[in-house]
GROMACS .gro file of C-alpha atoms in nm:
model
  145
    1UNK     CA    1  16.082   0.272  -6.719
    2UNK     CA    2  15.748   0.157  -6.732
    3UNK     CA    3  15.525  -0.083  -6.485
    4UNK     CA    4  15.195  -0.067  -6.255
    5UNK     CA    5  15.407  -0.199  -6.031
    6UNK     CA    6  15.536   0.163  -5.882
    7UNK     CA    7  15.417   0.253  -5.504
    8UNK     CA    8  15.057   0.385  -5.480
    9UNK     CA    9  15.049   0.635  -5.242
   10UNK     CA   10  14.699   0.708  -5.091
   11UNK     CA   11  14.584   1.059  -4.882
   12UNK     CA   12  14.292   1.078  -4.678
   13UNK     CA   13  14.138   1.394  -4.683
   14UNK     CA   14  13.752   1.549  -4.555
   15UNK     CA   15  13.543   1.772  -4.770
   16UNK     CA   16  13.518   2.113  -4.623
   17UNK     CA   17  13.282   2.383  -4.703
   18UNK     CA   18  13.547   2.537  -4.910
   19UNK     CA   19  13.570   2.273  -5.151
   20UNK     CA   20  13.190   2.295  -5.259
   21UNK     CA   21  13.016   2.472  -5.514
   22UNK     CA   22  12.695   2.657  -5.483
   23UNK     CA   23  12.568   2.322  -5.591
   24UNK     CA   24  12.680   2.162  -5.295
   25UNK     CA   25  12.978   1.960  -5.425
   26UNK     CA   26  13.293   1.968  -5.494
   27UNK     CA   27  13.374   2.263  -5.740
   28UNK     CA   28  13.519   2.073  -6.055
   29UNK     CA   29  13.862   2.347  -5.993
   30UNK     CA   30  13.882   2.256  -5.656
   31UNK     CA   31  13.951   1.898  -5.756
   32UNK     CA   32  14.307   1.999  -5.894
   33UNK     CA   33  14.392   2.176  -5.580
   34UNK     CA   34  14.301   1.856  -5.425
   35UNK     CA   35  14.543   1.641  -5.697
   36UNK     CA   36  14.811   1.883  -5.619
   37UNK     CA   37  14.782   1.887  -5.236
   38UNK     CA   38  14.791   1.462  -5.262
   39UNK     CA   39  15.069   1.537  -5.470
   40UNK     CA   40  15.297   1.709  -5.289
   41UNK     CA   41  15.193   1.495  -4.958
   42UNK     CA   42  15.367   1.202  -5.176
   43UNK     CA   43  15.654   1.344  -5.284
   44UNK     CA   44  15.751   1.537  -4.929
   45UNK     CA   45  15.723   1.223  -4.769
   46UNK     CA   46  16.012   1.112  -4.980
   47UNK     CA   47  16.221   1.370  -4.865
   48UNK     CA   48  16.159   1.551  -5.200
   49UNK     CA   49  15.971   1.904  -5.025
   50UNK     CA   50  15.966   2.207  -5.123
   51UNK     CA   51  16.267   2.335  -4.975
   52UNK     CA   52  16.470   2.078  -5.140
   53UNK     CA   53  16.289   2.201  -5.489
   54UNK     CA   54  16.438   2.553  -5.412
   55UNK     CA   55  16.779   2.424  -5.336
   56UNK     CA   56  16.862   2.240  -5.628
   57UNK     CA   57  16.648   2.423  -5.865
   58UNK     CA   58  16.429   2.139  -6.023
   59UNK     CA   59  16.116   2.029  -5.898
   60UNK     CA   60  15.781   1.860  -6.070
   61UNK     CA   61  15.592   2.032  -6.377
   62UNK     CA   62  15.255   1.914  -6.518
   63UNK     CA   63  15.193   1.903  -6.870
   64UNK     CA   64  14.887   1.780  -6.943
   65UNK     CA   65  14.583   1.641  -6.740
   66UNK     CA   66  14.266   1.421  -6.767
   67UNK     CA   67  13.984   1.436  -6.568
   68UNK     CA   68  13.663   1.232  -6.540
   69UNK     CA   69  13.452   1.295  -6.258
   70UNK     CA   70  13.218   0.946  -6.189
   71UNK     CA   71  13.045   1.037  -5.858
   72UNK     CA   72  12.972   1.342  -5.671
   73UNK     CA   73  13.190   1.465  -5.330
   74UNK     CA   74  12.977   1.633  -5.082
   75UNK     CA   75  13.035   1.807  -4.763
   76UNK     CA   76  13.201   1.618  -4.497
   77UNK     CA   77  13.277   1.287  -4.710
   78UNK     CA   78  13.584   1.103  -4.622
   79UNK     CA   79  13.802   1.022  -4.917
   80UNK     CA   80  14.121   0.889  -5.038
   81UNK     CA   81  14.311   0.991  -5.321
   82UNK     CA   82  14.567   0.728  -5.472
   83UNK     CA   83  14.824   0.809  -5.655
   84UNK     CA   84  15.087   0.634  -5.854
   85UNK     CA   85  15.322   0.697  -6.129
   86UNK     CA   86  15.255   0.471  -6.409
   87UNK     CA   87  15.541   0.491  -6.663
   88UNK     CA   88  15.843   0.757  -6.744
   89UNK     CA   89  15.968   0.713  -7.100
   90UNK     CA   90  16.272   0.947  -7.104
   91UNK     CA   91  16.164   1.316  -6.958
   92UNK     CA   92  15.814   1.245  -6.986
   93UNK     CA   93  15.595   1.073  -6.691
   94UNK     CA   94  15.246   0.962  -6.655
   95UNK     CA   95  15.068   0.956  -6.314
   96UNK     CA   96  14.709   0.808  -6.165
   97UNK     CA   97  14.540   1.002  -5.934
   98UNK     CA   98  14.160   0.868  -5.819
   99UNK     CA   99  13.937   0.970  -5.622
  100UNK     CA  100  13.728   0.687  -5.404
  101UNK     CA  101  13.488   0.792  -5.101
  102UNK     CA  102  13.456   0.573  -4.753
  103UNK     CA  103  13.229   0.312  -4.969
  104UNK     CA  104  13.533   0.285  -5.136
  105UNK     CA  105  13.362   0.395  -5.469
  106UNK     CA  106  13.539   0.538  -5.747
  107UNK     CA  107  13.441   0.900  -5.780
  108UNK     CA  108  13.675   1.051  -5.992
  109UNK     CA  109  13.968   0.938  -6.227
  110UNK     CA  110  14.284   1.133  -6.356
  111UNK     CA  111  14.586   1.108  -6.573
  112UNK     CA  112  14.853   1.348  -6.627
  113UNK     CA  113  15.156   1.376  -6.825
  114UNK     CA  114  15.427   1.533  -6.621
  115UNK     CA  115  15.832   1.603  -6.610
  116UNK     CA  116  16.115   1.711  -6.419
  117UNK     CA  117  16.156   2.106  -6.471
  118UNK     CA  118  16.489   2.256  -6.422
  119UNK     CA  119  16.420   2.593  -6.303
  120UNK     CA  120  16.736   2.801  -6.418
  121UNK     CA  121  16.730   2.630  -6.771
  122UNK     CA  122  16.363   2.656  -6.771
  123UNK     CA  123  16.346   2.333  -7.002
  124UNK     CA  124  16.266   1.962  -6.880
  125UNK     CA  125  16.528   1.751  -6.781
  126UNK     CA  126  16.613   1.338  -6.721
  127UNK     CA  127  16.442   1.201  -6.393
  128UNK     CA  128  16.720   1.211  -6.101
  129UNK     CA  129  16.765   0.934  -5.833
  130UNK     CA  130  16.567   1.170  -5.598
  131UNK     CA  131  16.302   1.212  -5.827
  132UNK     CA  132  16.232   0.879  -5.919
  133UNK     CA  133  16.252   0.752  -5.565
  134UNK     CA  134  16.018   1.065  -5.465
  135UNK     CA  135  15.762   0.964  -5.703
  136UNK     CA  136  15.787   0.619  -5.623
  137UNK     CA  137  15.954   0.456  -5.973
  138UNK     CA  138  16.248   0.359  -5.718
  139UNK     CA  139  16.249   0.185  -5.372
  140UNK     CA  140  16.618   0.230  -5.331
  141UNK     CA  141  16.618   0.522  -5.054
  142UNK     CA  142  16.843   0.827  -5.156
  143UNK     CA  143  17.025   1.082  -4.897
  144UNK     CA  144  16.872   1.422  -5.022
  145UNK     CA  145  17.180   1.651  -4.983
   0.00000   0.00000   0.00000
């Protein structure tokens, strides 16, 4: 499966004191917990939450990431974070995440590879129908059982 024509799924978030660095922006770390936090938003509001991850015992891993950081987040910005899934070849997905502020600049850029982790076999497995409507590769709604 591969297109750019998956759901983007944007998060609006404001930059706290804890995000910044004693330079007065973001801390270049803090920008993952940020990916992850956007992350999880999209995929939860799929029906595919955490307690459904320790149910059936498979949830998202990340594999490798990207990062290029364009403009600087300061205190109290507003910004959205857009993410979308951009192909999944097999057991291996790639995923968007960017940054842009209220100017609707683009601050920050990100790829990762990612999979579907079974958690007893502790190996990467094929994307289910939950996961691939969770992550937005599928529009047909799924009953999470």
């Amino acid at each position: 499966m591969e297109s750019n024509q998956y759901q983007t799924f944007k998060y609006a978030v404001v930059i706290r004191e804890n995000h910044l660095d004693t330079f007065g922006h973001v801390n270049n770390a803090t920008y993952l917990q940020l990916l992850e936090e956007a992350r999880w938003e999209f995929i939860t509001s799929r029906g595919y939450d955490l307690n459904y991850v320790q149910k059936v015992g498979i949830g998202p891993v990340i594999l490798e990431i990207n990062m290029k950081f364009l403009k600087e987040l300061c205190l109290r910005q507003k910004i959205t974070i857009e993410s979308q899934t951009l192909s999944y070849q097999n057991k291996i997905a790639t995923l968007r995440q960017d940054i842009f502020n209220e100017a609707g600049e683009l601050c920050f850029q990100s790829k990762m590879t990612f999979g579907l982790f079974d958690l007893k076999a502790r190996k990467l497995i094929m994307p289910t129908k939950e996961w691939s409507y969770a992550i937005g590769v599928t529009e047909t709604k799924v009953v999470f059982e």
